[in-house]
PDB file of C-alpha atoms in Angstrom:
ATOM      1  CA  GLU X  27       0.366  -0.025   0.168  1.00 94.00           C
ATOM      2  CA  VAL X  28       1.527   3.450  -1.198  1.00 95.00           C
ATOM      3  CA  GLN X  29       1.857   5.755   1.712  1.00 97.00           C
ATOM      4  CA  LEU X  30       2.966   9.044   2.450  1.00 98.00           C
ATOM      5  CA  VAL X  31       3.557  10.490   6.086  1.00 98.00           C
ATOM      6  CA  GLU X  32       4.544  14.113   6.700  1.00 98.00           C
ATOM      7  CA  SER X  33       5.862  15.307  10.086  1.00 98.00           C
ATOM      8  CA  GLY X  34       7.826  18.000  11.301  1.00 98.00           C
ATOM      9  CA  GLY X  35       4.810  20.883  11.563  1.00 97.00           C
ATOM     10  CA  GLY X  36       4.305  23.516  14.283  1.00 98.00           C
ATOM     11  CA  LEU X  37       4.917  27.346  15.292  1.00 98.00           C
ATOM     12  CA  VAL X  38       7.708  29.126  14.159  1.00 98.00           C
ATOM     13  CA  GLN X  39       8.343  32.876  14.396  1.00 98.00           C
ATOM     14  CA  PRO X  40       8.782  34.744  11.156  1.00 98.00           C
ATOM     15  CA  GLY X  41      12.395  34.781  10.154  1.00 98.00           C
ATOM     16  CA  GLY X  42      12.794  31.351  11.251  1.00 98.00           C
ATOM     17  CA  SER X  43      13.169  27.896   9.985  1.00 98.00           C
ATOM     18  CA  LEU X  44      11.500  24.693   9.933  1.00 98.00           C
ATOM     19  CA  ARG X  45      12.035  21.089   8.057  1.00 98.00           C
ATOM     20  CA  LEU X  46       9.386  18.944   7.297  1.00 98.00           C
ATOM     21  CA  SER X  47       9.441  15.459   6.341  1.00 98.00           C
ATOM     22  CA  CYS X  48       7.552  13.013   3.917  1.00 98.00           C
ATOM     23  CA  GLU X  49       8.317   9.321   4.567  1.00 98.00           C
ATOM     24  CA  ALA X  50       7.023   7.389   1.578  1.00 97.00           C
ATOM     25  CA  SER X  51       6.495   3.391   1.911  1.00 96.00           C
ATOM     26  CA  GLY X  52       4.761   0.872  -0.322  1.00 96.00           C
ATOM     27  CA  PHE X  53       6.536   1.881  -3.273  1.00 95.00           C
ATOM     28  CA  THR X  54      10.080   2.405  -4.984  1.00 95.00           C
ATOM     29  CA  PHE X  55      10.982   5.827  -4.070  1.00 94.00           C
ATOM     30  CA  SER X  56      13.622   6.850  -6.241  1.00 94.00           C
ATOM     31  CA  ASP X  57      11.311   5.735  -9.316  1.00 95.00           C
ATOM     32  CA  HIS X  58       8.911   8.562  -8.682  1.00 96.00           C
ATOM     33  CA  TYR X  59       8.157  12.544  -8.500  1.00 96.00           C
ATOM     34  CA  ILE X  60       7.041  13.925  -5.421  1.00 97.00           C
ATOM     35  CA  ASP X  61       6.017  17.286  -4.717  1.00 98.00           C
ATOM     36  CA  TRP X  62       5.042  19.655  -1.730  1.00 98.00           C
ATOM     37  CA  VAL X  63       1.609  21.281  -1.989  1.00 98.00           C
ATOM     38  CA  ARG X  64       0.334  23.787   0.809  1.00 98.00           C
ATOM     39  CA  GLN X  65      -3.095  25.001   1.886  1.00 98.00           C
ATOM     40  CA  ALA X  66      -3.513  28.168   3.820  1.00 98.00           C
ATOM     41  CA  PRO X  67      -6.393  27.678   6.514  1.00 97.00           C
ATOM     42  CA  GLY X  68      -9.879  28.306   4.591  1.00 96.00           C
ATOM     43  CA  LYS X  69      -8.100  28.851   1.240  1.00 97.00           C
ATOM     44  CA  GLY X  70      -7.412  26.658  -1.986  1.00 98.00           C
ATOM     45  CA  LEU X  71      -4.285  24.244  -3.067  1.00 98.00           C
ATOM     46  CA  GLU X  72      -0.891  25.625  -3.959  1.00 98.00           C
ATOM     47  CA  TRP X  73       1.590  24.045  -5.619  1.00 98.00           C
ATOM     48  CA  VAL X  74       5.176  24.409  -3.621  1.00 98.00           C
ATOM     49  CA  GLY X  75       7.817  22.485  -5.457  1.00 98.00           C
ATOM     50  CA  ARG X  76       8.938  19.195  -7.180  1.00 98.00           C
ATOM     51  CA  SER X  77      11.586  16.762  -6.670  1.00 97.00           C
ATOM     52  CA  GLU X  78      12.038  14.234 -10.107  1.00 97.00           C
ATOM     53  CA  ASN X  79      13.181  10.807  -9.513  1.00 95.00           C
ATOM     54  CA  LYS X  80      16.155   9.353  -9.805  1.00 95.00           C
ATOM     55  CA  ALA X  81      16.307   8.704 -13.739  1.00 96.00           C
ATOM     56  CA  ASN X  82      16.017  12.794 -13.620  1.00 95.00           C
ATOM     57  CA  SER X  83      18.723  13.217 -11.103  1.00 95.00           C
ATOM     58  CA  TYR X  84      16.322  14.559  -8.606  1.00 95.00           C
ATOM     59  CA  THR X  85      15.815  17.824 -10.000  1.00 97.00           C
ATOM     60  CA  THR X  86      14.218  20.588  -8.233  1.00 98.00           C
ATOM     61  CA  THR X  87      11.553  23.288  -9.334  1.00 98.00           C
ATOM     62  CA  TYR X  88      10.196  25.747  -6.832  1.00 98.00           C
ATOM     63  CA  ALA X  89       7.002  28.399  -6.852  1.00 98.00           C
ATOM     64  CA  ALA X  90       8.124  31.822  -7.589  1.00 98.00           C
ATOM     65  CA  SER X  91       6.944  32.485  -4.236  1.00 97.00           C
ATOM     66  CA  VAL X  92       9.475  30.149  -2.098  1.00 98.00           C
ATOM     67  CA  LYS X  93      12.428  29.925  -4.565  1.00 98.00           C
ATOM     68  CA  GLY X  94      15.488  30.935  -2.748  1.00 97.00           C
ATOM     69  CA  ARG X  95      13.682  30.340   0.823  1.00 98.00           C
ATOM     70  CA  PHE X  96      12.993  26.566   0.322  1.00 98.00           C
ATOM     71  CA  THR X  97      14.944  23.567  -0.568  1.00 98.00           C
ATOM     72  CA  ILE X  98      13.651  20.214  -1.509  1.00 98.00           C
ATOM     73  CA  SER X  99      15.901  17.410  -0.832  1.00 97.00           C
ATOM     74  CA  ARG X 100      15.838  13.465  -0.627  1.00 96.00           C
ATOM     75  CA  ASP X 101      17.378  11.090   1.651  1.00 95.00           C
ATOM     76  CA  GLU X 102      17.135   7.622  -0.282  1.00 93.00           C
ATOM     77  CA  SER X 103      18.668   5.615   2.730  1.00 95.00           C
ATOM     78  CA  LYS X 104      15.012   6.620   4.851  1.00 97.00           C
ATOM     79  CA  ASN X 105      12.531   6.738   1.809  1.00 96.00           C
ATOM     80  CA  SER X 106      12.482  10.345   2.805  1.00 97.00           C
ATOM     81  CA  LEU X 107      11.651  13.864   1.182  1.00 97.00           C
ATOM     82  CA  TYR X 108      12.425  16.672   2.840  1.00 98.00           C
ATOM     83  CA  LEU X 109      11.311  20.225   2.449  1.00 98.00           C
ATOM     84  CA  GLN X 110      13.853  23.220   4.331  1.00 98.00           C
ATOM     85  CA  MET X 111      11.843  26.066   4.974  1.00 98.00           C
ATOM     86  CA  ASN X 112      14.202  29.500   5.827  1.00 98.00           C
ATOM     87  CA  SER X 113      13.128  32.525   6.043  1.00 98.00           C
ATOM     88  CA  LEU X 114       9.454  31.930   7.209  1.00 98.00           C
ATOM     89  CA  LYS X 115       6.915  34.509   6.643  1.00 98.00           C
ATOM     90  CA  THR X 116       3.466  34.844   7.987  1.00 98.00           C
ATOM     91  CA  GLU X 117       1.998  34.000   4.506  1.00 98.00           C
ATOM     92  CA  ASP X 118       3.866  30.522   4.487  1.00 98.00           C
ATOM     93  CA  THR X 119       1.347  29.290   7.280  1.00 98.00           C
ATOM     94  CA  ALA X 120      -0.647  26.321   5.910  1.00 98.00           C
ATOM     95  CA  VAL X 121      -1.001  22.973   5.957  1.00 98.00           C
ATOM     96  CA  TYR X 122       1.675  21.245   4.162  1.00 98.00           C
ATOM     97  CA  TYR X 123       1.234  17.843   1.973  1.00 98.00           C
ATOM     98  CA  CYS X 124       3.373  15.638   0.224  1.00 98.00           C
ATOM     99  CA  ALA X 125       1.792  14.277  -3.173  1.00 97.00           C
ATOM    100  CA  ARG X 126       3.288  11.744  -5.746  1.00 96.00           C
ATOM    101  CA  ASP X 127       3.570  12.065  -9.492  1.00 90.00           C
ATOM    102  CA  ASN X 128       1.669  13.773 -12.071  1.00 87.00           C
ATOM    103  CA  GLY X 129      -1.537  14.217 -11.374  1.00 89.00           C
ATOM    104  CA  PHE X 130      -1.044  13.721  -7.690  1.00 93.00           C
ATOM    105  CA  GLY X 131      -2.517  10.286  -6.996  1.00 92.00           C
ATOM    106  CA  PHE X 132      -1.360   9.652  -3.661  1.00 96.00           C
ATOM    107  CA  TRP X 133      -1.216  12.445  -0.814  1.00 97.00           C
ATOM    108  CA  GLY X 134      -0.249  12.560   2.740  1.00 98.00           C
ATOM    109  CA  GLN X 135      -2.529  13.325   5.501  1.00 97.00           C
ATOM    110  CA  GLY X 136      -0.484  16.864   5.753  1.00 98.00           C
ATOM    111  CA  THR X 137       1.323  18.925   8.302  1.00 98.00           C
ATOM    112  CA  LEU X 138       0.222  22.352   9.942  1.00 98.00           C
ATOM    113  CA  VAL X 139       2.997  25.293   9.771  1.00 98.00           C
ATOM    114  CA  THR X 140       2.257  27.992  11.850  1.00 98.00           C
ATOM    115  CA  VAL X 141       4.501  31.376  11.268  1.00 98.00           C
ATOM    116  CA  SER X 142       3.336  33.891  14.030  1.00 97.00           C
ATOM    117  CA  SER X 143       4.702  36.011  16.416  1.00 95.00           C
TER     118      SER X 143
ATOM    119  CA  ASP V   5       1.345  30.762 -15.569  1.00 96.00           C
ATOM    120  CA  ILE V   6      -1.384  28.774 -16.765  1.00 97.00           C
ATOM    121  CA  GLN V   7      -4.552  30.316 -14.961  1.00 98.00           C
ATOM    122  CA  MET V   8      -7.139  27.128 -14.619  1.00 98.00           C
ATOM    123  CA  THR V   9     -10.667  29.207 -13.834  1.00 98.00           C
ATOM    124  CA  GLN V  10     -12.823  26.969 -12.295  1.00 98.00           C
ATOM    125  CA  SER V  11     -16.343  27.270 -12.102  1.00 97.00           C
ATOM    126  CA  PRO V  12     -19.036  27.593 -10.618  1.00 97.00           C
ATOM    127  CA  SER V  13     -17.439  28.528  -6.997  1.00 97.00           C
ATOM    128  CA  SER V  14     -20.392  26.713  -5.380  1.00 97.00           C
ATOM    129  CA  LEU V  15     -23.165  24.966  -6.036  1.00 96.00           C
ATOM    130  CA  SER V  16     -26.365  23.319  -4.183  1.00 97.00           C
ATOM    131  CA  ALA V  17     -27.867  20.228  -5.395  1.00 97.00           C
ATOM    132  CA  SER V  18     -30.310  17.685  -4.554  1.00 97.00           C
ATOM    133  CA  LEU V  19     -29.896  13.719  -3.534  1.00 97.00           C
ATOM    134  CA  GLY V  20     -29.738  12.086  -6.799  1.00 97.00           C
ATOM    135  CA  ASP V  21     -28.964  15.290  -9.252  1.00 97.00           C
ATOM    136  CA  ARG V  22     -26.302  15.112 -11.531  1.00 98.00           C
ATOM    137  CA  VAL V  23     -23.886  18.123 -11.796  1.00 98.00           C
ATOM    138  CA  THR V  24     -21.059  19.159 -13.937  1.00 98.00           C
ATOM    139  CA  ILE V  25     -18.035  21.898 -12.711  1.00 98.00           C
ATOM    140  CA  THR V  26     -15.941  23.118 -15.233  1.00 98.00           C
ATOM    141  CA  CYS V  27     -12.612  24.461 -15.560  1.00 98.00           C
ATOM    142  CA  ARG V  28     -10.825  26.731 -18.374  1.00 98.00           C
ATOM    143  CA  ALA V  29      -6.677  26.696 -19.015  1.00 98.00           C
ATOM    144  CA  SER V  30      -5.762  29.935 -19.860  1.00 98.00           C
ATOM    145  CA  GLN V  31      -3.945  28.242 -22.720  1.00 98.00           C
ATOM    146  CA  GLY V  32      -3.758  24.546 -24.182  1.00 97.00           C
ATOM    147  CA  ILE V  33      -2.547  22.163 -21.822  1.00 97.00           C
ATOM    148  CA  ARG V  34      -3.394  18.945 -24.072  1.00 97.00           C
ATOM    149  CA  ASN V  35      -5.033  16.716 -21.536  1.00 97.00           C
ATOM    150  CA  ASP V  36      -2.890  17.191 -18.635  1.00 97.00           C
ATOM    151  CA  VAL V  37      -5.618  17.393 -16.278  1.00 98.00           C
ATOM    152  CA  ALA V  38      -6.739  16.197 -12.719  1.00 98.00           C
ATOM    153  CA  TRP V  39      -9.454  16.327 -10.396  1.00 98.00           C
ATOM    154  CA  PHE V  40      -9.534  16.291  -6.561  1.00 98.00           C
ATOM    155  CA  GLN V  41     -12.071  15.842  -3.897  1.00 98.00           C
ATOM    156  CA  GLN V  42     -11.559  17.369  -0.365  1.00 98.00           C
ATOM    157  CA  LYS V  43     -13.634  17.238   2.312  1.00 98.00           C
ATOM    158  CA  PRO V  44     -12.956  19.529   5.470  1.00 96.00           C
ATOM    159  CA  GLY V  45      -9.966  18.451   7.460  1.00 96.00           C
ATOM    160  CA  LYS V  46      -8.727  15.604   5.408  1.00 97.00           C
ATOM    161  CA  ALA V  47      -6.167  15.720   2.387  1.00 98.00           C
ATOM    162  CA  PRO V  48      -7.185  16.053  -1.086  1.00 98.00           C
ATOM    163  CA  LYS V  49      -8.345  12.712  -2.999  1.00 97.00           C
ATOM    164  CA  SER V  50      -7.280  12.067  -6.527  1.00 97.00           C
ATOM    165  CA  LEU V  51     -10.493  11.275  -8.862  1.00 98.00           C
ATOM    166  CA  ILE V  52      -9.240  11.714 -12.153  1.00 98.00           C
ATOM    167  CA  TYR V  53      -6.074  12.237 -14.217  1.00 97.00           C
ATOM    168  CA  GLY V  54      -5.590  12.456 -17.757  1.00 97.00           C
ATOM    169  CA  ALA V  55      -8.603  14.422 -18.068  1.00 97.00           C
ATOM    170  CA  SER V  56     -10.632  11.336 -18.071  1.00 98.00           C
ATOM    171  CA  SER V  57      -9.005   8.484 -16.416  1.00 97.00           C
ATOM    172  CA  LEU V  58     -10.756   7.244 -13.295  1.00 97.00           C
ATOM    173  CA  GLN V  59      -8.450   6.980 -10.301  1.00 96.00           C
ATOM    174  CA  THR V  60      -8.244   3.059  -9.408  1.00 93.00           C
ATOM    175  CA  GLY V  61     -11.036   2.768  -6.358  1.00 94.00           C
ATOM    176  CA  VAL V  62     -13.082   5.890  -7.502  1.00 97.00           C
ATOM    177  CA  PRO V  63     -16.842   4.726  -8.300  1.00 96.00           C
ATOM    178  CA  PRO V  64     -17.784   5.615 -11.691  1.00 97.00           C
ATOM    179  CA  LYS V  65     -20.213   8.220 -10.790  1.00 97.00           C
ATOM    180  CA  PHE V  66     -17.456  10.337 -11.323  1.00 98.00           C
ATOM    181  CA  SER V  67     -16.545  11.432 -14.752  1.00 98.00           C
ATOM    182  CA  GLY V  68     -14.056  13.660 -16.320  1.00 98.00           C
ATOM    183  CA  SER V  69     -13.754  14.949 -20.128  1.00 98.00           C
ATOM    184  CA  GLY V  70     -12.177  17.680 -22.205  1.00 97.00           C
ATOM    185  CA  SER V  71      -8.728  18.299 -23.926  1.00 97.00           C
ATOM    186  CA  GLY V  72      -6.913  21.617 -24.771  1.00 97.00           C
ATOM    187  CA  THR V  73      -8.131  24.297 -22.739  1.00 98.00           C
ATOM    188  CA  ASP V  74     -11.630  23.202 -21.591  1.00 98.00           C
ATOM    189  CA  PHE V  75     -12.687  20.567 -19.402  1.00 98.00           C
ATOM    190  CA  THR V  76     -15.480  19.047 -17.021  1.00 98.00           C
ATOM    191  CA  LEU V  77     -15.946  16.989 -13.800  1.00 98.00           C
ATOM    192  CA  THR V  78     -19.099  15.345 -13.602  1.00 98.00           C
ATOM    193  CA  ILE V  79     -21.135  13.617 -10.719  1.00 98.00           C
ATOM    194  CA  ASN V  80     -23.812  11.415 -11.145  1.00 98.00           C
ATOM    195  CA  SER V  81     -26.554  10.283  -8.612  1.00 97.00           C
ATOM    196  CA  LEU V  82     -25.751  12.784  -5.973  1.00 98.00           C
ATOM    197  CA  GLN V  83     -25.424  11.465  -2.564  1.00 97.00           C
ATOM    198  CA  PRO V  84     -24.562  12.955   1.243  1.00 96.00           C
ATOM    199  CA  GLU V  85     -21.056  11.942   0.944  1.00 97.00           C
ATOM    200  CA  ASP V  86     -20.380  13.894  -2.138  1.00 97.00           C
ATOM    201  CA  SER V  87     -20.570  17.167  -0.345  1.00 98.00           C
ATOM    202  CA  ALA V  88     -16.928  18.527  -0.374  1.00 98.00           C
ATOM    203  CA  THR V  89     -14.921  21.031  -2.333  1.00 98.00           C
ATOM    204  CA  TYR V  90     -13.308  19.797  -5.753  1.00 98.00           C
ATOM    205  CA  TYR V  91     -10.206  21.456  -7.409  1.00 98.00           C
ATOM    206  CA  CYS V  92      -8.970  21.003 -10.845  1.00 98.00           C
ATOM    207  CA  HIS V  93      -5.339  21.144 -11.352  1.00 98.00           C
ATOM    208  CA  GLN V  94      -3.170  21.048 -14.416  1.00 98.00           C
ATOM    209  CA  TYR V  95       0.530  19.418 -14.483  1.00 97.00           C
ATOM    210  CA  ASN V  96       1.366  20.157 -17.989  1.00 97.00           C
ATOM    211  CA  SER V  97       3.959  22.976 -17.013  1.00 96.00           C
ATOM    212  CA  PHE V  98       5.466  24.701 -14.222  1.00 97.00           C
ATOM    213  CA  PRO V  99       4.400  26.416 -12.143  1.00 98.00           C
ATOM    214  CA  LEU V 100       1.580  23.542 -11.357  1.00 98.00           C
ATOM    215  CA  THR V 101      -1.713  25.562 -10.897  1.00 98.00           C
ATOM    216  CA  PHE V 102      -5.089  24.732  -9.308  1.00 98.00           C
ATOM    217  CA  GLY V 103      -8.407  25.855  -9.653  1.00 98.00           C
ATOM    218  CA  GLN V 104      -9.796  28.237  -6.695  1.00 98.00           C
ATOM    219  CA  GLY V 105     -12.206  25.277  -6.090  1.00 98.00           C
ATOM    220  CA  THR V 106     -16.170  24.502  -6.138  1.00 98.00           C
ATOM    221  CA  ARG V 107     -18.028  24.068  -2.545  1.00 98.00           C
ATOM    222  CA  LEU V 108     -20.760  21.253  -3.537  1.00 98.00           C
ATOM    223  CA  GLU V 109     -23.564  21.148  -0.930  1.00 97.00           C
ATOM    224  CA  ILE V 110     -26.299  18.437  -1.567  1.00 95.00           C
ATOM    225  CA  GLN V 111     -29.381  19.271  -0.182  1.00 89.00           C
TER     226      GLN V 111
END
């Protein structure tokens, strides 16, 4: 069974940092694209960024709103994807989801990040 | 950026009805469209990919169509559990984008 489990959310002050994790199971981690998608409270879905698969050298792409502040990385040994978030702003407050492949057939349950003083 | 204009933003329908939600892309995106259902406090659930292919385990009361710039999601025989917000999504090119959502209420 395909599973994606996010963790690492919490309360952080503006300007602070946080690292989210997405642990994958039930499939060959290196074969698949995995993206981060976020949803601010009461709002719609916003794509954050992508890590392509190993065949594409784990190339990363980011939304303009987070480029230069957020970094996506992978640890194959742990079947985990990470989202390092620096210079956090209040507008980064959201539930962060990881989702697999074009069309996002599988999603994690999400982890809440609150940026507030 | 490709804009996905989804309509209506909300609708109310009765048990057993059929409803259609539309999404228009600001430029041609072949059939690189997915549809999701989201219930309050839950992660989105994939319904349709490739504009018209049903995800495994999704009942055939859900169907998608379209290509190019115009896409539709149709839900037949509405039941109380279909009450949710529905989103379209294009994965043709970066940045990936979503429609603003359609809140469906079942009377």
